[in-house]
Amino acid sequence: MIAAQAALETKMLLRNGEQLLLTVVIPTLLLVLFSSVDIVDTGKGKAVDFLAPGILALAVMSTAFTGQAIATGFERRYGVLKRLASSPLPRWGLMTAKTASVLVTEVLQVVLLTVIAFALGWSPHGNPLAVLLLLILGTAAFSGLGLLMAGTLKAEATLAAANLVFLLLLVGGGVIVPLDKFGSAGQHVLGLLPISALSDGLRDVLQHGAGMPWGDLGILAVWAVVGLAAAGKFFRWE
């Protein structure tokens, strides 16, 4: 039942034009545009080496947080979640299916963006295990926050808030603009955000060949625990 629901969730996500815009089109355009045109000072080295890790982090956020929050919010509004909750599929099974759908979509995103980044001259380094841990914890953190938003706000409010957060974190989360451009105080505050921890962690590993980024992993782990716990406690099915 979980596998069937996960397959259905994935098909629905990939058929949704707005979701595809968030998960595929926007990250791809940003990667190609900012790698090809010298708009933002990304420091020494090729722009794509700085941008690719940040765009991968953005892809995770767009699927696990923004896309999932909006889709789940409207499913809740139209009574879909209420009906599914009364079906033989248990509630934990439904959430597991949604998580599996997010992971499948992210795999497709990562493959697509990696191929494009390589075509643009990307030269990644580092430990693949560290990258995998960052992506998993980032997914958990954003999923918890997305479900919390979808389960507590009205669908229209979720739509507006999720898109607003997406835009704000795109600009101030170290995805395209380096955090050191925001000054010392701003850098320390913004560095505690999940998108900043994920993009900086991926950048440390893939661009600079660093080992396990324990600090960034720790930040993501805290967000994951807090977000998932809060979503489990406050999520309303109706």
mmCIF file of C-alpha atoms in Angstrom:
data_model
loop_
_atom_site.group_PDB
_atom_site.id
_atom_site.type_symbol
_atom_site.label_atom_id
_atom_site.label_comp_id
_atom_site.label_asym_id
_atom_site.label_seq_id
_atom_site.Cartn_x
_atom_site.Cartn_y
_atom_site.Cartn_z
ATOM 1 C CA MET A 1 0.000 0.000 0.000
ATOM 2 C CA ILE A 2 2.815 2.373 0.853
ATOM 3 C CA ALA A 3 4.593 1.665 -2.443
ATOM 4 C CA ALA A 4 1.405 2.224 -4.431
ATOM 5 C CA GLN A 5 0.678 5.483 -2.615
ATOM 6 C CA ALA A 6 4.282 6.631 -3.077
ATOM 7 C CA ALA A 7 4.055 5.949 -6.827
ATOM 8 C CA LEU A 8 0.797 7.910 -7.001
ATOM 9 C CA GLU A 9 2.261 10.825 -5.020
ATOM 10 C CA THR A 10 5.282 10.922 -7.341
ATOM 11 C CA LYS A 11 3.139 10.900 -10.492
ATOM 12 C CA MET A 12 0.948 13.692 -9.126
ATOM 13 C CA LEU A 13 3.984 15.770 -8.206
ATOM 14 C CA LEU A 14 5.661 15.347 -11.588
ATOM 15 C CA ARG A 15 2.430 16.155 -13.462
ATOM 16 C CA ASN A 16 1.892 19.406 -11.572
ATOM 17 C CA GLY A 17 3.142 22.344 -13.606
ATOM 18 C CA GLU A 18 3.791 24.575 -10.604
ATOM 19 C CA GLN A 19 5.712 21.813 -8.855
ATOM 20 C CA LEU A 20 7.856 21.210 -11.941
ATOM 21 C CA LEU A 21 8.561 24.941 -12.112
ATOM 22 C CA LEU A 22 9.808 24.912 -8.518
ATOM 23 C CA THR A 23 11.655 21.609 -8.579
ATOM 24 C CA VAL A 24 13.195 21.542 -12.055
ATOM 25 C CA VAL A 25 12.870 24.695 -14.120
ATOM 26 C CA ILE A 26 13.899 27.366 -11.593
ATOM 27 C CA PRO A 27 17.002 25.538 -10.228
ATOM 28 C CA THR A 28 18.117 24.667 -13.751
ATOM 29 C CA LEU A 29 17.712 28.222 -15.047
ATOM 30 C CA LEU A 30 19.522 29.677 -12.041
ATOM 31 C CA LEU A 31 22.414 27.259 -12.456
ATOM 32 C CA VAL A 32 22.812 27.964 -16.174
ATOM 33 C CA LEU A 33 22.280 31.733 -15.910
ATOM 34 C CA PHE A 34 24.584 32.513 -12.996
ATOM 35 C CA SER A 35 27.245 30.092 -14.230
ATOM 36 C CA SER A 36 27.277 31.677 -17.679
ATOM 37 C CA VAL A 37 26.886 35.361 -16.806
ATOM 38 C CA ASP A 38 29.123 37.156 -14.327
ATOM 39 C CA ILE A 39 26.384 38.730 -12.182
ATOM 40 C CA VAL A 40 27.399 37.743 -8.644
ATOM 41 C CA ASP A 41 30.956 37.673 -7.312
ATOM 42 C CA THR A 42 31.420 34.036 -6.258
ATOM 43 C CA GLY A 43 35.094 34.348 -5.379
ATOM 44 C CA LYS A 44 38.046 32.562 -6.886
ATOM 45 C CA GLY A 45 37.591 29.690 -9.296
ATOM 46 C CA LYS A 46 34.783 28.880 -11.697
ATOM 47 C CA ALA A 47 31.338 30.197 -10.827
ATOM 48 C CA VAL A 48 29.757 26.776 -11.372
ATOM 49 C CA ASP A 49 31.960 25.257 -8.637
ATOM 50 C CA PHE A 50 30.388 27.684 -6.150
ATOM 51 C CA LEU A 51 26.879 27.593 -7.567
ATOM 52 C CA ALA A 52 26.296 23.870 -8.131
ATOM 53 C CA PRO A 53 26.269 22.879 -4.422
ATOM 54 C CA GLY A 54 23.946 25.774 -3.601
ATOM 55 C CA ILE A 55 21.566 24.864 -6.423
ATOM 56 C CA LEU A 56 21.482 21.260 -5.192
ATOM 57 C CA ALA A 57 20.488 22.588 -1.767
ATOM 58 C CA LEU A 58 17.831 24.767 -3.409
ATOM 59 C CA ALA A 59 16.459 21.728 -5.238
ATOM 60 C CA VAL A 60 16.090 19.860 -1.950
ATOM 61 C CA MET A 61 14.289 22.806 -0.378
ATOM 62 C CA SER A 62 11.990 23.294 -3.369
ATOM 63 C CA THR A 63 10.804 19.674 -3.218
ATOM 64 C CA ALA A 64 10.898 18.770 0.468
ATOM 65 C CA PHE A 65 9.650 22.118 1.777
ATOM 66 C CA THR A 66 7.933 24.363 -0.767
ATOM 67 C CA GLY A 67 6.392 21.756 -3.055
ATOM 68 C CA GLN A 68 5.377 19.392 -0.274
ATOM 69 C CA ALA A 69 3.913 22.176 1.872
ATOM 70 C CA ILE A 70 1.748 23.535 -0.947
ATOM 71 C CA ALA A 71 0.547 20.135 -2.174
ATOM 72 C CA THR A 72 -0.212 18.844 1.323
ATOM 73 C CA GLY A 73 -1.917 22.093 2.309
ATOM 74 C CA PHE A 74 -4.412 21.875 -0.555
ATOM 75 C CA GLU A 75 -4.934 18.142 -0.006
ATOM 76 C CA ARG A 76 -5.864 19.016 3.559
ATOM 77 C CA ARG A 77 -8.189 21.804 2.442
ATOM 78 C CA TYR A 78 -10.084 19.623 -0.044
ATOM 79 C CA GLY A 79 -10.473 16.769 2.430
ATOM 80 C CA VAL A 80 -8.108 14.392 0.635
ATOM 81 C CA LEU A 81 -6.019 13.784 3.759
ATOM 82 C CA LYS A 82 -9.158 13.159 5.826
ATOM 83 C CA ARG A 83 -10.330 10.488 3.384
ATOM 84 C CA LEU A 84 -6.897 8.898 3.132
ATOM 85 C CA ALA A 85 -6.635 8.864 6.924
ATOM 86 C CA SER A 86 -9.797 6.717 7.066
ATOM 87 C CA SER A 87 -8.518 4.260 4.438
ATOM 88 C CA PRO A 88 -6.651 0.999 5.204
ATOM 89 C CA LEU A 89 -3.414 2.939 4.702
ATOM 90 C CA PRO A 90 -2.347 4.145 8.186
ATOM 91 C CA ARG A 91 -1.409 7.767 8.733
ATOM 92 C CA TRP A 92 2.244 6.909 9.272
ATOM 93 C CA GLY A 93 2.107 4.973 6.000
ATOM 94 C CA LEU A 94 0.776 8.023 4.176
ATOM 95 C CA MET A 95 3.586 10.187 5.541
ATOM 96 C CA THR A 96 6.095 7.479 4.607
ATOM 97 C CA ALA A 97 4.708 7.449 1.064
ATOM 98 C CA LYS A 98 4.999 11.229 0.836
ATOM 99 C CA THR A 99 8.581 11.049 2.068
ATOM 100 C CA ALA A 100 9.398 8.358 -0.509
ATOM 101 C CA SER A 101 7.878 10.531 -3.227
ATOM 102 C CA VAL A 102 10.062 13.451 -2.147
ATOM 103 C CA LEU A 103 13.183 11.266 -2.194
ATOM 104 C CA VAL A 104 12.427 9.907 -5.684
ATOM 105 C CA THR A 105 11.912 13.429 -6.997
ATOM 106 C CA GLU A 106 15.129 14.618 -5.381
ATOM 107 C CA VAL A 107 17.099 11.808 -6.991
ATOM 108 C CA LEU A 108 15.814 12.926 -10.399
ATOM 109 C CA GLN A 109 16.681 16.543 -9.560
ATOM 110 C CA VAL A 110 20.191 15.714 -8.413
ATOM 111 C CA VAL A 111 20.892 13.633 -11.511
ATOM 112 C CA LEU A 112 19.608 16.346 -13.857
ATOM 113 C CA LEU A 113 21.430 19.207 -12.124
ATOM 114 C CA THR A 114 24.650 17.201 -11.859
ATOM 115 C CA VAL A 115 24.615 16.460 -15.589
ATOM 116 C CA ILE A 116 24.022 20.141 -16.392
ATOM 117 C CA ALA A 117 26.723 21.248 -13.946
ATOM 118 C CA PHE A 118 29.245 18.853 -15.513
ATOM 119 C CA ALA A 119 28.348 20.257 -18.942
ATOM 120 C CA LEU A 120 29.109 23.732 -17.557
ATOM 121 C CA GLY A 121 32.541 22.595 -16.348
ATOM 122 C CA TRP A 122 31.866 21.623 -12.742
ATOM 123 C CA SER A 123 34.732 19.843 -10.955
ATOM 124 C CA PRO A 124 33.406 18.380 -7.662
ATOM 125 C CA HIS A 125 35.583 16.879 -4.935
ATOM 126 C CA GLY A 126 35.063 15.399 -1.500
ATOM 127 C CA ASN A 127 33.454 12.502 0.300
ATOM 128 C CA PRO A 128 30.232 11.107 -1.281
ATOM 129 C CA LEU A 129 29.085 9.863 2.135
ATOM 130 C CA ALA A 130 29.202 13.400 3.523
ATOM 131 C CA VAL A 131 27.144 14.626 0.560
ATOM 132 C CA LEU A 132 24.581 11.855 1.114
ATOM 133 C CA LEU A 133 24.255 12.629 4.836
ATOM 134 C CA LEU A 134 23.793 16.331 4.116
ATOM 135 C CA LEU A 135 21.076 15.633 1.553
ATOM 136 C CA ILE A 136 19.243 13.192 3.854
ATOM 137 C CA LEU A 137 19.311 15.509 6.863
ATOM 138 C CA GLY A 138 18.404 18.481 4.678
ATOM 139 C CA THR A 139 15.423 16.564 3.317
ATOM 140 C CA ALA A 140 14.308 15.614 6.830
ATOM 141 C CA ALA A 141 14.630 19.192 8.058
ATOM 142 C CA PHE A 142 12.712 20.744 5.172
ATOM 143 C CA SER A 143 10.077 17.995 5.167
ATOM 144 C CA GLY A 144 9.324 18.588 8.837
ATOM 145 C CA LEU A 145 9.020 22.337 8.307
ATOM 146 C CA GLY A 146 6.901 21.892 5.190
ATOM 147 C CA LEU A 147 4.490 19.484 6.884
ATOM 148 C CA LEU A 148 4.293 21.756 9.922
ATOM 149 C CA MET A 149 3.276 24.674 7.713
ATOM 150 C CA ALA A 150 0.805 22.612 5.683
ATOM 151 C CA GLY A 151 -0.774 21.083 8.782
ATOM 152 C CA THR A 152 -1.321 24.303 10.709
ATOM 153 C CA LEU A 153 -2.052 27.070 8.173
ATOM 154 C CA LYS A 154 -4.860 27.426 5.659
ATOM 155 C CA ALA A 155 -4.024 26.339 2.130
ATOM 156 C CA GLU A 156 -3.904 29.889 0.737
ATOM 157 C CA ALA A 157 -1.666 31.017 3.593
ATOM 158 C CA THR A 158 0.574 28.002 3.029
ATOM 159 C CA LEU A 159 0.854 28.826 -0.676
ATOM 160 C CA ALA A 160 1.859 32.426 0.025
ATOM 161 C CA ALA A 161 4.153 31.658 2.957
ATOM 162 C CA ALA A 162 5.942 28.744 1.263
ATOM 163 C CA ASN A 163 6.689 30.772 -1.863
ATOM 164 C CA LEU A 164 7.794 33.778 0.191
ATOM 165 C CA VAL A 165 10.142 31.649 2.291
ATOM 166 C CA PHE A 166 11.505 30.076 -0.896
ATOM 167 C CA LEU A 167 12.353 33.495 -2.354
ATOM 168 C CA LEU A 168 13.838 34.844 0.878
ATOM 169 C CA LEU A 169 16.047 31.794 1.417
ATOM 170 C CA LEU A 170 17.079 31.818 -2.243
ATOM 171 C CA VAL A 171 18.513 35.308 -1.721
ATOM 172 C CA GLY A 172 19.722 35.080 1.889
ATOM 173 C CA GLY A 173 20.565 31.403 2.279
ATOM 174 C CA GLY A 174 23.966 31.284 0.616
ATOM 175 C CA VAL A 175 22.587 29.601 -2.505
ATOM 176 C CA ILE A 176 23.708 32.201 -5.047
ATOM 177 C CA VAL A 177 25.026 35.086 -2.957
ATOM 178 C CA PRO A 178 27.897 34.175 -0.571
ATOM 179 C CA LEU A 179 26.985 34.682 3.086
ATOM 180 C CA ASP A 180 30.022 36.885 3.673
ATOM 181 C CA LYS A 181 28.281 39.566 1.553
ATOM 182 C CA PHE A 182 25.825 40.097 4.433
ATOM 183 C CA GLY A 183 28.415 41.222 6.978
ATOM 184 C CA SER A 184 29.702 39.452 10.060
ATOM 185 C CA ALA A 185 26.519 39.638 12.150
ATOM 186 C CA GLY A 186 24.258 38.701 9.253
ATOM 187 C CA GLN A 187 26.530 35.841 8.266
ATOM 188 C CA HIS A 188 26.347 34.261 11.740
ATOM 189 C CA VAL A 189 22.566 34.549 11.911
ATOM 190 C CA LEU A 190 21.902 33.354 8.367
ATOM 191 C CA GLY A 191 24.372 30.495 8.854
ATOM 192 C CA LEU A 192 21.946 28.906 11.323
ATOM 193 C CA LEU A 193 19.239 28.493 8.670
ATOM 194 C CA PRO A 194 18.781 24.985 7.222
ATOM 195 C CA ILE A 195 19.316 26.149 3.641
ATOM 196 C CA SER A 196 22.566 27.866 4.653
ATOM 197 C CA ALA A 197 23.818 24.800 6.519
ATOM 198 C CA LEU A 198 22.960 22.560 3.576
ATOM 199 C CA SER A 199 24.448 24.795 0.871
ATOM 200 C CA ASP A 200 27.587 25.592 2.888
ATOM 201 C CA GLY A 201 28.069 21.953 3.858
ATOM 202 C CA LEU A 202 27.741 20.798 0.258
ATOM 203 C CA ARG A 203 30.049 23.587 -0.887
ATOM 204 C CA ASP A 204 32.706 22.718 1.707
ATOM 205 C CA VAL A 205 32.703 19.099 0.563
ATOM 206 C CA LEU A 206 32.185 19.413 -3.197
ATOM 207 C CA GLN A 207 34.141 22.618 -3.861
ATOM 208 C CA HIS A 208 36.853 22.528 -1.217
ATOM 209 C CA GLY A 209 37.149 18.771 -0.676
ATOM 210 C CA ALA A 210 36.539 19.042 3.079
ATOM 211 C CA GLY A 211 35.836 16.056 5.285
ATOM 212 C CA MET A 212 32.653 15.522 7.251
ATOM 213 C CA PRO A 213 31.049 18.964 7.914
ATOM 214 C CA TRP A 214 29.922 18.192 11.451
ATOM 215 C CA GLY A 215 28.810 21.736 12.227
ATOM 216 C CA ASP A 216 26.445 21.915 9.262
ATOM 217 C CA LEU A 217 25.233 18.371 9.898
ATOM 218 C CA GLY A 218 24.497 19.327 13.496
ATOM 219 C CA ILE A 219 22.440 22.362 12.449
ATOM 220 C CA LEU A 220 20.443 20.267 9.987
ATOM 221 C CA ALA A 221 19.902 17.537 12.577
ATOM 222 C CA VAL A 222 18.469 20.060 15.058
ATOM 223 C CA TRP A 223 16.124 21.491 12.429
ATOM 224 C CA ALA A 224 15.069 17.966 11.417
ATOM 225 C CA VAL A 225 14.265 16.888 14.970
ATOM 226 C CA VAL A 226 12.443 20.117 15.843
ATOM 227 C CA GLY A 227 10.535 20.294 12.551
ATOM 228 C CA LEU A 228 9.413 16.671 12.477
ATOM 229 C CA ALA A 229 8.491 16.671 16.168
ATOM 230 C CA ALA A 230 6.463 19.873 15.792
ATOM 231 C CA ALA A 231 4.766 18.562 12.644
ATOM 232 C CA GLY A 232 3.862 15.326 14.422
ATOM 233 C CA LYS A 233 2.357 17.220 17.350
ATOM 234 C CA PHE A 234 0.543 20.093 15.652
ATOM 235 C CA PHE A 235 -0.409 18.660 12.246
ATOM 236 C CA ARG A 236 -4.192 18.813 11.718
ATOM 237 C CA TRP A 237 -5.712 16.391 9.231
ATOM 238 C CA GLU A 238 -8.877 18.443 8.721
#
